[in-house]
Amino acid sequence: MTQTSNHRRIRTMIVEDHFVVRVGLAAIINSQPDMVNVAETGNGRQALELFEQHLPDVTLMDLRLPGLGGVEVITGILGKFSGARIIVLSSFGGTENVFRAFQAGARSYFLKDVKGRELVDAIRAVHAGQRPLPKEIASCLAERMPCAELSPRELEILKLIASGQSNKDIASQLAISEGTVRVHASNVFSKLGCSDRAQAVAVAFHRGIIALD
C-alpha cells in the first residue's frame, strides 16, 4: 500500500430507506476531513449493486429495507466480499435483531439515536479493524446468547399464536394435530423462558424474534 493510499479518506456507503435520515448521515460523514460518502440507497437489492460498484470501506446498514432486508444484504455482500466492514444503524434493538445482524457478519450495531461524534468514531474504529459495541447492544447479545434457537416450525407456530389463532386454528392451517401444536408451543415457551402464550408473544416482540407489521 502506498503512502498516498494510507492517507486517503474513509469511503462510506449509506443504506437507509428514510431520505431525511440518509441526507443527515451523508452530511455528518462529508463534514469529516477524513471521510467521504461515495454511495447511498434506500433499497436493499440496489445496495448489493452499489457495493460492488463502489467497494466502500465502511457501510452503514439499516435492517428494515424495501426489496431485501438488511440482514440479507449483509449476507449477500459478505458472500462476495469477505472483508466488507458493515455497521448496522437501526431504529430497532431487540436481542434477535442484534443477534441476527452479528450472525450475518456485521462489525458493529448502533441505534439511530446515536450522537454524530460517536458514529464517526465508530466508522473510524471499524475501518481500523475494531468492533465497537455500545453497552445496550452488548446487553442484547448477552441476553440472546443463552437462548436456544427456535426451529422453523416453532417460529411458524409462534407467529400464528401472535396473530391470535387458537391451537385448533393452527392445527387446521398447518394440517397437524392439536397435540402436535401443543408440543411445539410448549417448546417455544421453554426456549423463551415463558409460561403462557401472552408472555411468549410479549417476549418475542421485545427480542425482535417476530416484528410488528
mmCIF file of C-alpha atoms in Angstrom:
data_model
loop_
_atom_site.group_PDB
_atom_site.id
_atom_site.type_symbol
_atom_site.label_atom_id
_atom_site.label_comp_id
_atom_site.label_asym_id
_atom_site.label_seq_id
_atom_site.Cartn_x
_atom_site.Cartn_y
_atom_site.Cartn_z
ATOM 1 C CA MET A 1 0.000 0.000 0.000
ATOM 2 C CA THR A 2 1.411 3.399 -0.956
ATOM 3 C CA GLN A 3 1.752 6.369 1.333
ATOM 4 C CA THR A 4 -0.968 8.169 -0.662
ATOM 5 C CA SER A 5 -3.493 5.356 -0.160
ATOM 6 C CA ASN A 6 -2.662 5.241 3.550
ATOM 7 C CA HIS A 7 -3.860 8.819 3.856
ATOM 8 C CA ARG A 8 -6.925 8.648 1.637
ATOM 9 C CA ARG A 9 -10.320 9.327 3.115
ATOM 10 C CA ILE A 10 -12.556 6.578 4.506
ATOM 11 C CA ARG A 11 -15.159 5.844 1.829
ATOM 12 C CA THR A 12 -18.631 5.041 3.143
ATOM 13 C CA MET A 13 -21.923 3.835 1.736
ATOM 14 C CA ILE A 14 -25.293 4.505 3.401
ATOM 15 C CA VAL A 15 -28.154 2.017 3.064
ATOM 16 C CA GLU A 16 -31.207 3.679 4.626
ATOM 17 C CA ASP A 17 -34.754 3.937 3.285
ATOM 18 C CA HIS A 18 -35.651 7.212 5.021
ATOM 19 C CA PHE A 19 -34.467 10.072 2.796
ATOM 20 C CA VAL A 20 -34.076 12.655 5.568
ATOM 21 C CA VAL A 21 -32.020 10.252 7.699
ATOM 22 C CA ARG A 22 -29.896 9.359 4.687
ATOM 23 C CA VAL A 23 -29.202 13.002 3.895
ATOM 24 C CA GLY A 24 -28.356 13.730 7.522
ATOM 25 C CA LEU A 25 -25.918 10.826 7.733
ATOM 26 C CA ALA A 26 -24.224 11.852 4.495
ATOM 27 C CA ALA A 27 -23.845 15.413 5.780
ATOM 28 C CA ILE A 28 -22.245 14.228 9.018
ATOM 29 C CA ILE A 29 -19.831 11.957 7.161
ATOM 30 C CA ASN A 30 -18.901 14.511 4.499
ATOM 31 C CA SER A 31 -18.193 17.107 7.184
ATOM 32 C CA GLN A 32 -15.304 14.970 8.439
ATOM 33 C CA PRO A 33 -11.884 15.728 6.896
ATOM 34 C CA ASP A 34 -11.007 12.028 6.701
ATOM 35 C CA MET A 35 -14.305 10.698 5.284
ATOM 36 C CA VAL A 36 -16.404 10.867 2.152
ATOM 37 C CA ASN A 37 -19.720 9.208 1.381
ATOM 38 C CA VAL A 38 -19.496 7.626 -2.075
ATOM 39 C CA ALA A 39 -22.903 5.929 -2.434
ATOM 40 C CA GLU A 40 -26.332 5.787 -0.872
ATOM 41 C CA THR A 41 -29.596 3.979 -1.449
ATOM 42 C CA GLY A 42 -32.861 3.160 0.270
ATOM 43 C CA ASN A 43 -33.271 -0.206 -1.463
ATOM 44 C CA GLY A 44 -31.730 -3.468 -0.316
ATOM 45 C CA ARG A 45 -31.225 -5.012 -3.745
ATOM 46 C CA GLN A 46 -29.674 -1.855 -5.116
ATOM 47 C CA ALA A 47 -27.299 -1.842 -2.142
ATOM 48 C CA LEU A 48 -25.725 -5.064 -3.432
ATOM 49 C CA GLU A 49 -25.114 -3.481 -6.837
ATOM 50 C CA LEU A 50 -23.769 -0.234 -5.390
ATOM 51 C CA PHE A 51 -21.413 -2.047 -3.062
ATOM 52 C CA GLU A 52 -19.861 -3.974 -5.947
ATOM 53 C CA GLN A 53 -19.621 -0.782 -7.991
ATOM 54 C CA HIS A 54 -18.029 1.437 -5.302
ATOM 55 C CA LEU A 55 -16.415 -1.031 -2.842
ATOM 56 C CA PRO A 56 -16.785 1.302 0.162
ATOM 57 C CA ASP A 57 -14.518 0.905 3.184
ATOM 58 C CA VAL A 58 -17.403 1.029 5.666
ATOM 59 C CA THR A 59 -21.124 0.576 5.045
ATOM 60 C CA LEU A 60 -23.905 1.893 7.294
ATOM 61 C CA MET A 61 -26.817 -0.534 7.032
ATOM 62 C CA ASP A 62 -30.423 -0.242 8.143
ATOM 63 C CA LEU A 63 -32.186 -3.548 8.823
ATOM 64 C CA ARG A 64 -35.688 -2.876 7.514
ATOM 65 C CA LEU A 65 -35.456 -2.088 3.832
ATOM 66 C CA PRO A 66 -37.664 -2.480 0.768
ATOM 67 C CA GLY A 67 -36.512 -5.014 -1.786
ATOM 68 C CA LEU A 68 -34.285 -7.032 0.517
ATOM 69 C CA GLY A 69 -33.845 -6.918 4.293
ATOM 70 C CA GLY A 70 -30.671 -5.606 5.877
ATOM 71 C CA VAL A 71 -29.549 -8.992 7.221
ATOM 72 C CA GLU A 72 -29.914 -10.493 3.745
ATOM 73 C CA VAL A 73 -27.965 -7.588 2.242
ATOM 74 C CA ILE A 74 -25.161 -8.083 4.776
ATOM 75 C CA THR A 75 -25.065 -11.793 3.961
ATOM 76 C CA GLY A 76 -25.030 -11.065 0.230
ATOM 77 C CA ILE A 77 -22.219 -8.535 0.465
ATOM 78 C CA LEU A 78 -20.021 -10.690 2.684
ATOM 79 C CA GLY A 79 -20.686 -13.704 0.488
ATOM 80 C CA LYS A 80 -18.776 -11.950 -2.318
ATOM 81 C CA PHE A 81 -16.571 -9.550 -0.351
ATOM 82 C CA SER A 82 -15.497 -11.245 2.860
ATOM 83 C CA GLY A 83 -13.518 -8.214 4.021
ATOM 84 C CA ALA A 84 -16.503 -5.842 3.903
ATOM 85 C CA ARG A 85 -16.964 -3.809 7.068
ATOM 86 C CA ILE A 86 -20.575 -3.116 7.934
ATOM 87 C CA ILE A 87 -22.131 -1.138 10.785
ATOM 88 C CA VAL A 88 -25.835 -1.679 11.412
ATOM 89 C CA LEU A 89 -27.690 1.542 12.164
ATOM 90 C CA SER A 90 -31.263 0.725 13.113
ATOM 91 C CA SER A 91 -34.276 2.095 14.955
ATOM 92 C CA PHE A 92 -34.798 -1.365 16.400
ATOM 93 C CA GLY A 93 -32.859 -3.051 19.179
ATOM 94 C CA GLY A 94 -34.167 -6.353 20.464
ATOM 95 C CA THR A 95 -31.951 -9.322 21.107
ATOM 96 C CA GLU A 96 -32.934 -11.188 17.963
ATOM 97 C CA ASN A 97 -32.314 -8.225 15.645
ATOM 98 C CA VAL A 98 -28.887 -7.695 17.162
ATOM 99 C CA PHE A 99 -28.015 -11.401 17.150
ATOM 100 C CA ARG A 100 -29.015 -11.889 13.505
ATOM 101 C CA ALA A 101 -27.061 -8.843 12.398
ATOM 102 C CA PHE A 102 -23.863 -10.067 14.048
ATOM 103 C CA GLN A 103 -24.517 -13.619 12.906
ATOM 104 C CA ALA A 104 -24.672 -12.294 9.333
ATOM 105 C CA GLY A 105 -21.302 -10.587 9.794
ATOM 106 C CA ALA A 106 -21.919 -7.006 10.945
ATOM 107 C CA ARG A 107 -18.918 -5.449 12.733
ATOM 108 C CA SER A 108 -20.953 -3.132 14.959
ATOM 109 C CA TYR A 109 -24.532 -2.093 15.743
ATOM 110 C CA PHE A 110 -25.906 1.297 16.785
ATOM 111 C CA LEU A 111 -29.392 2.637 17.331
ATOM 112 C CA LYS A 112 -30.382 5.702 15.314
ATOM 113 C CA ASP A 113 -30.335 7.966 18.347
ATOM 114 C CA VAL A 114 -26.531 7.658 18.353
ATOM 115 C CA LYS A 115 -24.728 11.002 18.528
ATOM 116 C CA GLY A 116 -22.836 12.140 15.436
ATOM 117 C CA ARG A 117 -19.464 12.136 17.174
ATOM 118 C CA GLU A 118 -19.968 8.591 18.449
ATOM 119 C CA LEU A 119 -20.967 7.424 14.973
ATOM 120 C CA VAL A 120 -17.969 8.893 13.135
ATOM 121 C CA ASP A 121 -15.675 7.500 15.830
ATOM 122 C CA ALA A 122 -17.279 4.080 15.245
ATOM 123 C CA ILE A 123 -16.705 4.382 11.487
ATOM 124 C CA ARG A 124 -13.030 5.085 12.117
ATOM 125 C CA ALA A 125 -12.801 2.191 14.574
ATOM 126 C CA VAL A 126 -14.454 -0.298 12.216
ATOM 127 C CA HIS A 127 -12.272 0.887 9.364
ATOM 128 C CA ALA A 128 -9.254 0.195 11.604
ATOM 129 C CA GLY A 129 -10.439 -3.361 12.200
ATOM 130 C CA GLN A 130 -12.091 -2.833 15.580
ATOM 131 C CA ARG A 131 -15.605 -3.847 16.639
ATOM 132 C CA PRO A 132 -17.071 -1.086 18.837
ATOM 133 C CA LEU A 133 -20.060 -2.276 20.832
ATOM 134 C CA PRO A 134 -22.391 0.106 22.721
ATOM 135 C CA LYS A 135 -23.409 -1.090 26.182
ATOM 136 C CA GLU A 136 -27.076 -1.585 25.280
ATOM 137 C CA ILE A 137 -26.133 -3.728 22.278
ATOM 138 C CA ALA A 138 -23.691 -5.772 24.343
ATOM 139 C CA SER A 139 -26.541 -6.383 26.819
ATOM 140 C CA CYS A 140 -28.791 -7.586 23.997
ATOM 141 C CA LEU A 141 -26.150 -10.055 22.856
ATOM 142 C CA ALA A 142 -25.584 -11.289 26.397
ATOM 143 C CA GLU A 143 -29.336 -11.813 26.778
ATOM 144 C CA ARG A 144 -29.624 -13.646 23.472
ATOM 145 C CA MET A 145 -26.666 -15.984 23.627
ATOM 146 C CA PRO A 146 -28.062 -18.484 26.177
ATOM 147 C CA CYS A 147 -31.357 -18.756 24.293
ATOM 148 C CA ALA A 148 -31.996 -21.933 22.328
ATOM 149 C CA GLU A 149 -32.777 -21.362 18.662
ATOM 150 C CA LEU A 150 -36.401 -21.800 17.638
ATOM 151 C CA SER A 151 -36.916 -24.325 14.870
ATOM 152 C CA PRO A 152 -38.648 -23.137 11.674
ATOM 153 C CA ARG A 153 -41.851 -24.906 12.761
ATOM 154 C CA GLU A 154 -41.696 -23.407 16.259
ATOM 155 C CA LEU A 155 -41.209 -19.939 14.786
ATOM 156 C CA GLU A 156 -44.133 -20.517 12.430
ATOM 157 C CA ILE A 157 -46.380 -21.531 15.321
ATOM 158 C CA LEU A 158 -45.186 -18.600 17.439
ATOM 159 C CA LYS A 159 -46.183 -16.189 14.664
ATOM 160 C CA LEU A 160 -49.624 -17.800 14.414
ATOM 161 C CA ILE A 161 -50.024 -17.574 18.199
ATOM 162 C CA ALA A 162 -49.092 -13.882 17.969
ATOM 163 C CA SER A 163 -51.778 -13.388 15.329
ATOM 164 C CA GLY A 164 -54.357 -14.600 17.866
ATOM 165 C CA GLN A 165 -55.070 -18.061 16.471
ATOM 166 C CA SER A 166 -56.078 -20.899 18.763
ATOM 167 C CA ASN A 167 -54.345 -24.278 18.846
ATOM 168 C CA LYS A 168 -57.265 -25.709 16.874
ATOM 169 C CA ASP A 169 -56.944 -22.997 14.190
ATOM 170 C CA ILE A 170 -53.190 -23.507 13.962
ATOM 171 C CA ALA A 171 -53.584 -27.276 13.674
ATOM 172 C CA SER A 172 -56.098 -26.855 10.864
ATOM 173 C CA GLN A 173 -53.952 -24.333 8.989
ATOM 174 C CA LEU A 174 -50.768 -26.416 9.228
ATOM 175 C CA ALA A 175 -52.519 -29.785 8.763
ATOM 176 C CA ILE A 176 -51.158 -31.191 12.021
ATOM 177 C CA SER A 177 -52.849 -32.388 15.217
ATOM 178 C CA GLU A 178 -53.689 -30.118 18.142
ATOM 179 C CA GLY A 179 -51.444 -32.284 20.278
ATOM 180 C CA THR A 180 -48.510 -31.541 17.979
ATOM 181 C CA VAL A 181 -49.276 -27.825 18.175
ATOM 182 C CA ARG A 182 -49.271 -28.045 21.990
ATOM 183 C CA VAL A 183 -45.893 -29.802 21.960
ATOM 184 C CA HIS A 184 -44.359 -27.152 19.690
ATOM 185 C CA ALA A 185 -45.920 -24.352 21.739
ATOM 186 C CA SER A 186 -44.555 -25.884 24.940
ATOM 187 C CA ASN A 187 -41.077 -25.995 23.365
ATOM 188 C CA VAL A 188 -41.410 -22.335 22.381
ATOM 189 C CA PHE A 189 -42.403 -21.336 25.927
ATOM 190 C CA SER A 190 -39.466 -23.287 27.349
ATOM 191 C CA LYS A 191 -36.916 -21.756 24.969
ATOM 192 C CA LEU A 192 -38.204 -18.243 25.618
ATOM 193 C CA GLY A 193 -38.429 -18.779 29.374
ATOM 194 C CA CYS A 194 -42.194 -18.158 29.391
ATOM 195 C CA SER A 195 -45.185 -19.849 30.951
ATOM 196 C CA ASP A 196 -48.038 -18.886 28.628
ATOM 197 C CA ARG A 197 -48.978 -17.592 25.178
ATOM 198 C CA ALA A 198 -49.294 -13.916 26.120
ATOM 199 C CA GLN A 199 -45.900 -13.820 27.787
ATOM 200 C CA ALA A 200 -44.260 -15.662 24.883
ATOM 201 C CA VAL A 201 -45.658 -13.164 22.383
ATOM 202 C CA ALA A 202 -44.531 -10.214 24.510
ATOM 203 C CA VAL A 203 -41.010 -11.627 24.853
ATOM 204 C CA ALA A 204 -40.853 -12.441 21.133
ATOM 205 C CA PHE A 205 -41.740 -8.858 20.197
ATOM 206 C CA HIS A 206 -39.298 -7.450 22.742
ATOM 207 C CA ARG A 207 -36.430 -9.580 21.464
ATOM 208 C CA GLY A 208 -37.252 -8.938 17.814
ATOM 209 C CA ILE A 209 -37.954 -12.612 17.075
ATOM 210 C CA ILE A 210 -41.197 -11.507 15.458
ATOM 211 C CA ALA A 211 -41.944 -7.994 14.286
ATOM 212 C CA LEU A 212 -44.978 -5.747 14.276
ATOM 213 C CA ASP A 213 -46.109 -5.212 10.681
#
